[in-house]
Amino acid sequence: MFGIKIIQQNCQGLVETLGKYRRNVPAGMHLYVPIIQHIRTVNLAMRPLKLSQYSVITKDNADIKASVTLNYHVTDAQKYVYENTDSVESMAQLVRGHLRDIIGRLELTDALGSTSKINADLAAAIGDLTNVYGINVDRVNIDELTPSVAIQEAMDKQLTADRERIATIAKAQGEAQNIKLTTDARNRALVETAQAQAEATRKRADAENYRIAKTAAALQTVGENYFKDQSIAAFVQLANSSTNLVVIPKEEVTGLGQVPVIKKLLEQNDNQV
């Protein structure tokens, strides 16, 4: 009533004369003519705005509910008050429309897993468009994207089926790996056994070859008397045996007469001993 108006910090005043806008005034104390003039106060501080859930259709015709929170501030008090009957609601409608357009180009799975990208695309899409309302959107955040109950149930069934399939594949792979390891171990055992047997056979063959070689070398060093001694020993054994029939080479027949003499000589040697 005294024509004094105090504009608070971070606010701006709009001076009206007879209902017509005249000028802007900053924060502080201002004088005006009562009844003829009026100073309207506009808050320029950042304010939050939560947009209630609304339906959005994805590219694959899935119905989801979107909930968005905005942070905005007034940049032009004159446009904010005079050029729009409800600048905040106009801004909210603009955001909803662009969000529907962005999500409408995405499949359901992509939309649910790309909220950060959707936030960035939405901020870029609205850009400077809200300037016509005298408002600037500082931040856009999608709080949640919720599929319908039917879609959620279908997704749960799909998720369960995928988990069961992965578990079945993992079990089959584990069994196949176990069979492979068992087969490889058995094959290694067979190979090692065969190698051991081959090594033993080789060593036996080497030993036999060594024995034959040593015997042959020894026979090369003996004289004729050695073989005669061997023949006498053979005749002695033949005389003591009960064999009725003996087959010998004809060149050895003449030696049969020596058997009794040899036997007597051996007996005499035994008596002398």
mmCIF file of C-alpha atoms in Angstrom:
data_model
loop_
_atom_site.group_PDB
_atom_site.id
_atom_site.type_symbol
_atom_site.label_atom_id
_atom_site.label_comp_id
_atom_site.label_asym_id
_atom_site.label_seq_id
_atom_site.Cartn_x
_atom_site.Cartn_y
_atom_site.Cartn_z
ATOM 1 C CA MET A 1 0.000 0.000 0.000
ATOM 2 C CA PHE A 2 3.034 2.266 0.337
ATOM 3 C CA GLY A 3 4.312 1.507 -3.172
ATOM 4 C CA ILE A 4 7.382 -0.445 -1.966
ATOM 5 C CA LYS A 5 8.289 -3.931 -3.365
ATOM 6 C CA ILE A 6 11.244 -6.052 -2.225
ATOM 7 C CA ILE A 7 12.452 -8.627 -4.748
ATOM 8 C CA GLN A 8 14.185 -11.611 -3.094
ATOM 9 C CA GLN A 9 17.602 -12.931 -4.078
ATOM 10 C CA ASN A 10 17.644 -15.088 -7.229
ATOM 11 C CA CYS A 11 14.317 -13.645 -8.314
ATOM 12 C CA GLN A 12 13.292 -11.079 -10.907
ATOM 13 C CA GLY A 13 10.478 -8.548 -10.915
ATOM 14 C CA LEU A 14 8.140 -7.714 -13.814
ATOM 15 C CA VAL A 15 6.700 -4.201 -13.588
ATOM 16 C CA GLU A 16 3.165 -3.851 -14.986
ATOM 17 C CA THR A 17 1.452 -0.516 -15.542
ATOM 18 C CA LEU A 18 -2.331 -0.748 -15.888
ATOM 19 C CA GLY A 19 -1.892 -4.473 -16.594
ATOM 20 C CA LYS A 20 0.710 -3.969 -19.297
ATOM 21 C CA TYR A 21 4.277 -5.173 -19.013
ATOM 22 C CA ARG A 22 6.798 -2.340 -18.838
ATOM 23 C CA ARG A 23 10.198 -3.550 -17.672
ATOM 24 C CA ASN A 24 12.192 -6.013 -15.573
ATOM 25 C CA VAL A 25 13.681 -5.136 -12.211
ATOM 26 C CA PRO A 26 16.418 -7.082 -10.372
ATOM 27 C CA ALA A 27 16.477 -8.283 -6.768
ATOM 28 C CA GLY A 28 16.254 -5.531 -4.152
ATOM 29 C CA MET A 29 13.814 -2.783 -3.075
ATOM 30 C CA HIS A 30 11.754 -0.966 -5.725
ATOM 31 C CA LEU A 31 9.127 1.806 -5.699
ATOM 32 C CA TYR A 32 5.942 1.714 -7.745
ATOM 33 C CA VAL A 33 2.607 3.517 -7.942
ATOM 34 C CA PRO A 34 -0.068 1.526 -6.127
ATOM 35 C CA ILE A 35 -3.249 0.644 -8.029
ATOM 36 C CA ILE A 36 -1.707 1.833 -11.297
ATOM 37 C CA GLN A 37 1.378 -0.334 -11.161
ATOM 38 C CA HIS A 38 2.081 -3.885 -9.992
ATOM 39 C CA ILE A 39 5.354 -5.808 -9.669
ATOM 40 C CA ARG A 40 5.114 -9.558 -10.372
ATOM 41 C CA THR A 41 7.910 -11.737 -8.863
ATOM 42 C CA VAL A 42 9.399 -14.655 -10.820
ATOM 43 C CA ASN A 43 11.701 -17.176 -9.131
ATOM 44 C CA LEU A 44 14.825 -17.931 -11.212
ATOM 45 C CA ALA A 45 16.190 -20.727 -8.982
ATOM 46 C CA MET A 46 16.435 -24.330 -10.221
ATOM 47 C CA ARG A 47 13.359 -26.390 -9.428
ATOM 48 C CA PRO A 48 12.568 -30.113 -9.727
ATOM 49 C CA LEU A 49 9.558 -31.493 -11.570
ATOM 50 C CA LYS A 50 8.463 -35.129 -11.449
ATOM 51 C CA LEU A 51 6.405 -36.360 -14.381
ATOM 52 C CA SER A 52 4.020 -39.095 -13.298
ATOM 53 C CA GLN A 53 4.102 -42.479 -15.004
ATOM 54 C CA TYR A 54 2.656 -42.626 -18.499
ATOM 55 C CA SER A 55 2.534 -45.267 -21.220
ATOM 56 C CA VAL A 56 5.202 -45.529 -23.888
ATOM 57 C CA ILE A 57 5.171 -48.030 -26.770
ATOM 58 C CA THR A 58 8.467 -49.573 -27.911
ATOM 59 C CA LYS A 59 9.419 -50.537 -31.464
ATOM 60 C CA ASP A 60 8.271 -54.124 -30.875
ATOM 61 C CA ASN A 61 4.862 -52.899 -29.567
ATOM 62 C CA ALA A 62 5.617 -53.483 -25.895
ATOM 63 C CA ASP A 63 3.760 -51.245 -23.443
ATOM 64 C CA ILE A 64 5.936 -49.829 -20.665
ATOM 65 C CA LYS A 65 5.413 -47.171 -18.008
ATOM 66 C CA ALA A 66 7.914 -44.307 -17.882
ATOM 67 C CA SER A 67 8.618 -42.056 -14.912
ATOM 68 C CA VAL A 68 10.823 -38.960 -15.446
ATOM 69 C CA THR A 69 12.267 -36.282 -13.172
ATOM 70 C CA LEU A 70 13.328 -32.856 -14.535
ATOM 71 C CA ASN A 71 15.417 -30.033 -13.131
ATOM 72 C CA TYR A 72 14.748 -26.661 -14.760
ATOM 73 C CA HIS A 73 15.055 -22.944 -14.146
ATOM 74 C CA VAL A 74 13.517 -19.828 -15.664
ATOM 75 C CA THR A 75 15.802 -18.037 -18.109
ATOM 76 C CA ASP A 76 13.395 -15.401 -19.459
ATOM 77 C CA ALA A 77 10.818 -14.152 -16.989
ATOM 78 C CA GLN A 78 8.865 -12.225 -19.639
ATOM 79 C CA LYS A 79 8.359 -15.280 -21.879
ATOM 80 C CA TYR A 80 7.701 -17.470 -18.863
ATOM 81 C CA VAL A 81 4.847 -15.284 -17.618
ATOM 82 C CA TYR A 82 3.333 -13.588 -20.659
ATOM 83 C CA GLU A 83 3.907 -15.764 -23.715
ATOM 84 C CA ASN A 84 2.560 -19.052 -22.280
ATOM 85 C CA THR A 85 -0.411 -19.714 -20.097
ATOM 86 C CA ASP A 86 1.427 -22.640 -18.435
ATOM 87 C CA SER A 87 5.078 -22.818 -19.431
ATOM 88 C CA VAL A 88 5.865 -25.711 -17.039
ATOM 89 C CA GLU A 89 3.127 -27.953 -18.421
ATOM 90 C CA SER A 90 4.134 -27.037 -21.991
ATOM 91 C CA MET A 91 7.694 -28.057 -21.183
ATOM 92 C CA ALA A 92 6.480 -31.340 -19.624
ATOM 93 C CA GLN A 93 4.449 -32.161 -22.747
ATOM 94 C CA LEU A 94 7.486 -31.467 -24.914
ATOM 95 C CA VAL A 95 9.596 -33.850 -22.823
ATOM 96 C CA ARG A 96 6.933 -36.577 -22.925
ATOM 97 C CA GLY A 97 6.611 -36.328 -26.683
ATOM 98 C CA HIS A 98 10.342 -36.622 -27.340
ATOM 99 C CA LEU A 99 10.654 -39.496 -24.847
ATOM 100 C CA ARG A 100 7.912 -41.409 -26.666
ATOM 101 C CA ASP A 101 9.727 -40.798 -29.962
ATOM 102 C CA ILE A 102 13.095 -41.993 -28.612
ATOM 103 C CA ILE A 103 11.739 -45.133 -26.909
ATOM 104 C CA GLY A 104 9.510 -45.855 -29.903
ATOM 105 C CA ARG A 105 12.654 -46.429 -32.003
ATOM 106 C CA LEU A 106 14.040 -49.025 -29.544
ATOM 107 C CA GLU A 107 13.242 -52.657 -28.886
ATOM 108 C CA LEU A 108 11.998 -53.470 -25.379
ATOM 109 C CA THR A 109 15.263 -55.080 -24.274
ATOM 110 C CA ASP A 110 17.320 -52.168 -25.598
ATOM 111 C CA ALA A 111 15.060 -49.614 -23.930
ATOM 112 C CA LEU A 112 15.226 -51.311 -20.527
ATOM 113 C CA GLY A 113 19.009 -51.564 -20.665
ATOM 114 C CA SER A 114 19.799 -48.119 -22.098
ATOM 115 C CA THR A 115 18.348 -45.560 -19.700
ATOM 116 C CA SER A 116 21.599 -43.561 -19.641
ATOM 117 C CA LYS A 117 21.592 -43.308 -23.435
ATOM 118 C CA ILE A 118 17.910 -42.385 -23.449
ATOM 119 C CA ASN A 119 18.612 -39.609 -20.931
ATOM 120 C CA ALA A 120 21.379 -38.218 -23.156
ATOM 121 C CA ASP A 121 19.247 -38.478 -26.320
ATOM 122 C CA LEU A 122 16.316 -36.795 -24.599
ATOM 123 C CA ALA A 123 18.457 -33.902 -23.314
ATOM 124 C CA ALA A 124 19.903 -33.422 -26.810
ATOM 125 C CA ALA A 125 16.448 -33.612 -28.415
ATOM 126 C CA ILE A 126 14.785 -30.943 -26.315
ATOM 127 C CA GLY A 127 17.957 -28.818 -26.409
ATOM 128 C CA ASP A 128 16.995 -25.174 -26.840
ATOM 129 C CA LEU A 129 13.354 -25.935 -27.675
ATOM 130 C CA THR A 130 12.217 -24.982 -24.178
ATOM 131 C CA ASN A 131 13.608 -21.469 -24.656
ATOM 132 C CA VAL A 132 10.275 -20.480 -26.219
ATOM 133 C CA TYR A 133 8.768 -21.036 -22.764
ATOM 134 C CA GLY A 134 11.488 -19.010 -21.059
ATOM 135 C CA ILE A 135 12.763 -22.201 -19.412
ATOM 136 C CA ASN A 136 15.957 -24.209 -19.612
ATOM 137 C CA VAL A 137 15.998 -27.911 -18.701
ATOM 138 C CA ASP A 138 19.211 -28.538 -16.759
ATOM 139 C CA ARG A 139 18.833 -32.236 -16.183
ATOM 140 C CA VAL A 140 16.619 -35.087 -17.324
ATOM 141 C CA ASN A 141 16.541 -38.415 -15.502
ATOM 142 C CA ILE A 142 14.410 -41.469 -16.228
ATOM 143 C CA ASP A 143 13.531 -42.868 -12.811
ATOM 144 C CA GLU A 144 12.116 -46.150 -14.085
ATOM 145 C CA LEU A 145 10.811 -47.988 -17.105
ATOM 146 C CA THR A 146 8.324 -50.657 -16.032
ATOM 147 C CA PRO A 147 6.907 -53.235 -18.479
ATOM 148 C CA SER A 148 3.301 -54.292 -18.136
ATOM 149 C CA VAL A 149 2.447 -57.298 -15.939
ATOM 150 C CA ALA A 150 1.948 -59.605 -18.916
ATOM 151 C CA ILE A 151 5.285 -58.604 -20.459
ATOM 152 C CA GLN A 152 7.030 -58.969 -17.097
ATOM 153 C CA GLU A 153 5.670 -62.500 -16.691
ATOM 154 C CA ALA A 154 6.798 -63.395 -20.220
ATOM 155 C CA MET A 155 10.249 -61.966 -19.523
ATOM 156 C CA ASP A 156 10.509 -63.973 -16.297
ATOM 157 C CA LYS A 157 9.621 -67.168 -18.153
ATOM 158 C CA GLN A 158 12.171 -66.379 -20.864
ATOM 159 C CA LEU A 159 14.818 -65.652 -18.247
ATOM 160 C CA THR A 160 14.093 -68.931 -16.465
ATOM 161 C CA ALA A 161 14.274 -70.837 -19.757
ATOM 162 C CA ASP A 162 17.567 -69.172 -20.653
ATOM 163 C CA ARG A 163 19.049 -70.036 -17.258
ATOM 164 C CA GLU A 164 17.937 -73.665 -17.575
ATOM 165 C CA ARG A 165 19.385 -73.840 -21.089
ATOM 166 C CA ILE A 166 22.703 -72.388 -19.920
ATOM 167 C CA ALA A 167 22.800 -74.828 -16.992
ATOM 168 C CA THR A 168 22.073 -77.766 -19.320
ATOM 169 C CA ILE A 169 24.801 -76.678 -21.721
ATOM 170 C CA ALA A 170 27.276 -76.239 -18.871
ATOM 171 C CA LYS A 171 26.439 -79.688 -17.492
ATOM 172 C CA ALA A 172 26.832 -81.303 -20.925
ATOM 173 C CA GLN A 173 30.149 -79.526 -21.454
ATOM 174 C CA GLY A 174 31.357 -80.690 -18.042
ATOM 175 C CA GLU A 175 30.415 -84.308 -18.778
ATOM 176 C CA ALA A 176 32.082 -84.121 -22.191
ATOM 177 C CA GLN A 177 35.232 -82.694 -20.609
ATOM 178 C CA ASN A 178 35.215 -85.426 -17.973
ATOM 179 C CA ILE A 179 34.878 -88.131 -20.653
ATOM 180 C CA LYS A 180 37.686 -86.540 -22.656
ATOM 181 C CA LEU A 181 39.999 -86.407 -19.635
ATOM 182 C CA THR A 182 39.218 -90.029 -18.728
ATOM 183 C CA THR A 183 39.809 -91.181 -22.316
ATOM 184 C CA ASP A 184 43.058 -89.242 -22.559
ATOM 185 C CA ALA A 185 44.288 -90.744 -19.272
ATOM 186 C CA ARG A 186 43.403 -94.266 -20.431
ATOM 187 C CA ASN A 187 45.119 -93.723 -23.764
ATOM 188 C CA ARG A 188 48.241 -92.386 -22.049
ATOM 189 C CA ALA A 189 48.289 -95.444 -19.763
ATOM 190 C CA LEU A 190 48.002 -97.789 -22.751
ATOM 191 C CA VAL A 191 50.766 -95.955 -24.586
ATOM 192 C CA GLU A 192 53.038 -95.987 -21.552
ATOM 193 C CA THR A 193 52.362 -99.717 -20.979
ATOM 194 C CA ALA A 194 53.131 -100.510 -24.617
ATOM 195 C CA GLN A 195 56.296 -98.436 -24.453
ATOM 196 C CA ALA A 196 57.387 -100.231 -21.254
ATOM 197 C CA GLN A 197 56.726 -103.644 -22.819
ATOM 198 C CA ALA A 198 58.619 -102.664 -25.950
ATOM 199 C CA GLU A 199 61.541 -101.444 -23.834
ATOM 200 C CA ALA A 200 61.579 -104.716 -21.845
ATOM 201 C CA THR A 201 61.501 -106.785 -25.072
ATOM 202 C CA ARG A 202 64.346 -104.724 -26.461
ATOM 203 C CA LYS A 203 66.428 -105.226 -23.349
ATOM 204 C CA ARG A 204 65.798 -109.010 -23.374
ATOM 205 C CA ALA A 205 66.772 -109.141 -27.036
ATOM 206 C CA ASP A 206 69.925 -107.126 -26.289
ATOM 207 C CA ALA A 207 70.794 -109.506 -23.436
ATOM 208 C CA GLU A 208 70.280 -112.567 -25.639
ATOM 209 C CA ASN A 209 72.367 -111.060 -28.400
ATOM 210 C CA TYR A 210 75.066 -110.282 -25.858
ATOM 211 C CA ARG A 211 75.015 -113.868 -24.541
ATOM 212 C CA ILE A 212 75.211 -115.335 -28.055
ATOM 213 C CA ALA A 213 78.029 -112.973 -28.953
ATOM 214 C CA LYS A 214 79.974 -113.870 -25.806
ATOM 215 C CA THR A 215 79.425 -117.589 -26.414
ATOM 216 C CA ALA A 216 80.548 -117.288 -30.023
ATOM 217 C CA ALA A 217 83.631 -115.351 -28.933
ATOM 218 C CA ALA A 218 84.460 -117.971 -26.312
ATOM 219 C CA LEU A 219 84.112 -120.805 -28.853
ATOM 220 C CA GLN A 220 86.586 -119.016 -31.086
ATOM 221 C CA THR A 221 89.247 -119.285 -28.365
ATOM 222 C CA VAL A 222 88.886 -123.005 -27.408
ATOM 223 C CA GLY A 223 90.895 -125.818 -29.023
ATOM 224 C CA GLU A 224 90.045 -129.271 -30.371
ATOM 225 C CA ASN A 225 90.629 -130.967 -26.988
ATOM 226 C CA TYR A 226 87.677 -129.055 -25.529
ATOM 227 C CA PHE A 227 85.309 -130.618 -28.034
ATOM 228 C CA LYS A 228 86.849 -134.068 -27.392
ATOM 229 C CA ASP A 229 86.220 -133.628 -23.665
ATOM 230 C CA GLN A 230 82.660 -132.701 -24.447
ATOM 231 C CA SER A 231 82.280 -135.850 -26.568
ATOM 232 C CA ILE A 232 83.706 -138.049 -23.761
ATOM 233 C CA ALA A 233 81.272 -136.532 -21.282
ATOM 234 C CA ALA A 234 78.425 -137.183 -23.670
ATOM 235 C CA PHE A 235 79.489 -140.837 -24.100
ATOM 236 C CA VAL A 236 79.660 -141.282 -20.330
ATOM 237 C CA GLN A 237 76.155 -140.003 -19.925
ATOM 238 C CA LEU A 238 75.058 -142.282 -22.744
ATOM 239 C CA ALA A 239 76.647 -145.321 -21.044
ATOM 240 C CA ASN A 240 74.863 -144.546 -17.771
ATOM 241 C CA SER A 241 71.503 -143.986 -19.411
ATOM 242 C CA SER A 242 68.806 -146.614 -19.922
ATOM 243 C CA THR A 243 68.284 -145.628 -23.492
ATOM 244 C CA ASN A 244 67.786 -148.601 -25.810
ATOM 245 C CA LEU A 245 68.053 -146.661 -29.039
ATOM 246 C CA VAL A 246 70.379 -143.769 -29.844
ATOM 247 C CA VAL A 247 70.694 -142.010 -33.192
ATOM 248 C CA ILE A 248 74.139 -140.455 -33.794
ATOM 249 C CA PRO A 249 76.126 -139.353 -36.837
ATOM 250 C CA LYS A 250 78.146 -142.161 -38.491
ATOM 251 C CA GLU A 251 81.411 -140.375 -37.846
ATOM 252 C CA GLU A 252 80.749 -140.743 -34.117
ATOM 253 C CA VAL A 253 80.103 -144.496 -34.250
ATOM 254 C CA THR A 254 83.833 -145.327 -33.904
ATOM 255 C CA GLY A 255 83.865 -143.489 -30.633
ATOM 256 C CA LEU A 256 81.344 -145.832 -29.040
ATOM 257 C CA GLY A 257 84.086 -148.317 -28.308
ATOM 258 C CA GLN A 258 85.729 -145.852 -26.085
ATOM 259 C CA VAL A 259 82.798 -145.656 -23.721
ATOM 260 C CA PRO A 260 83.649 -148.715 -21.504
ATOM 261 C CA VAL A 261 87.289 -147.693 -21.307
ATOM 262 C CA ILE A 262 86.366 -144.154 -20.414
ATOM 263 C CA LYS A 263 83.949 -145.396 -17.785
ATOM 264 C CA LYS A 264 86.613 -147.601 -16.141
ATOM 265 C CA LEU A 265 89.063 -144.741 -16.130
ATOM 266 C CA LEU A 266 86.537 -142.526 -14.417
ATOM 267 C CA GLU A 267 85.748 -145.227 -11.834
ATOM 268 C CA GLN A 268 89.460 -145.673 -11.072
ATOM 269 C CA ASN A 269 89.803 -141.973 -10.619
ATOM 270 C CA ASP A 270 86.853 -141.985 -8.218
ATOM 271 C CA ASN A 271 88.378 -144.908 -6.158
ATOM 272 C CA GLN A 272 91.714 -143.123 -5.918
ATOM 273 C CA VAL A 273 90.020 -140.060 -4.661
#
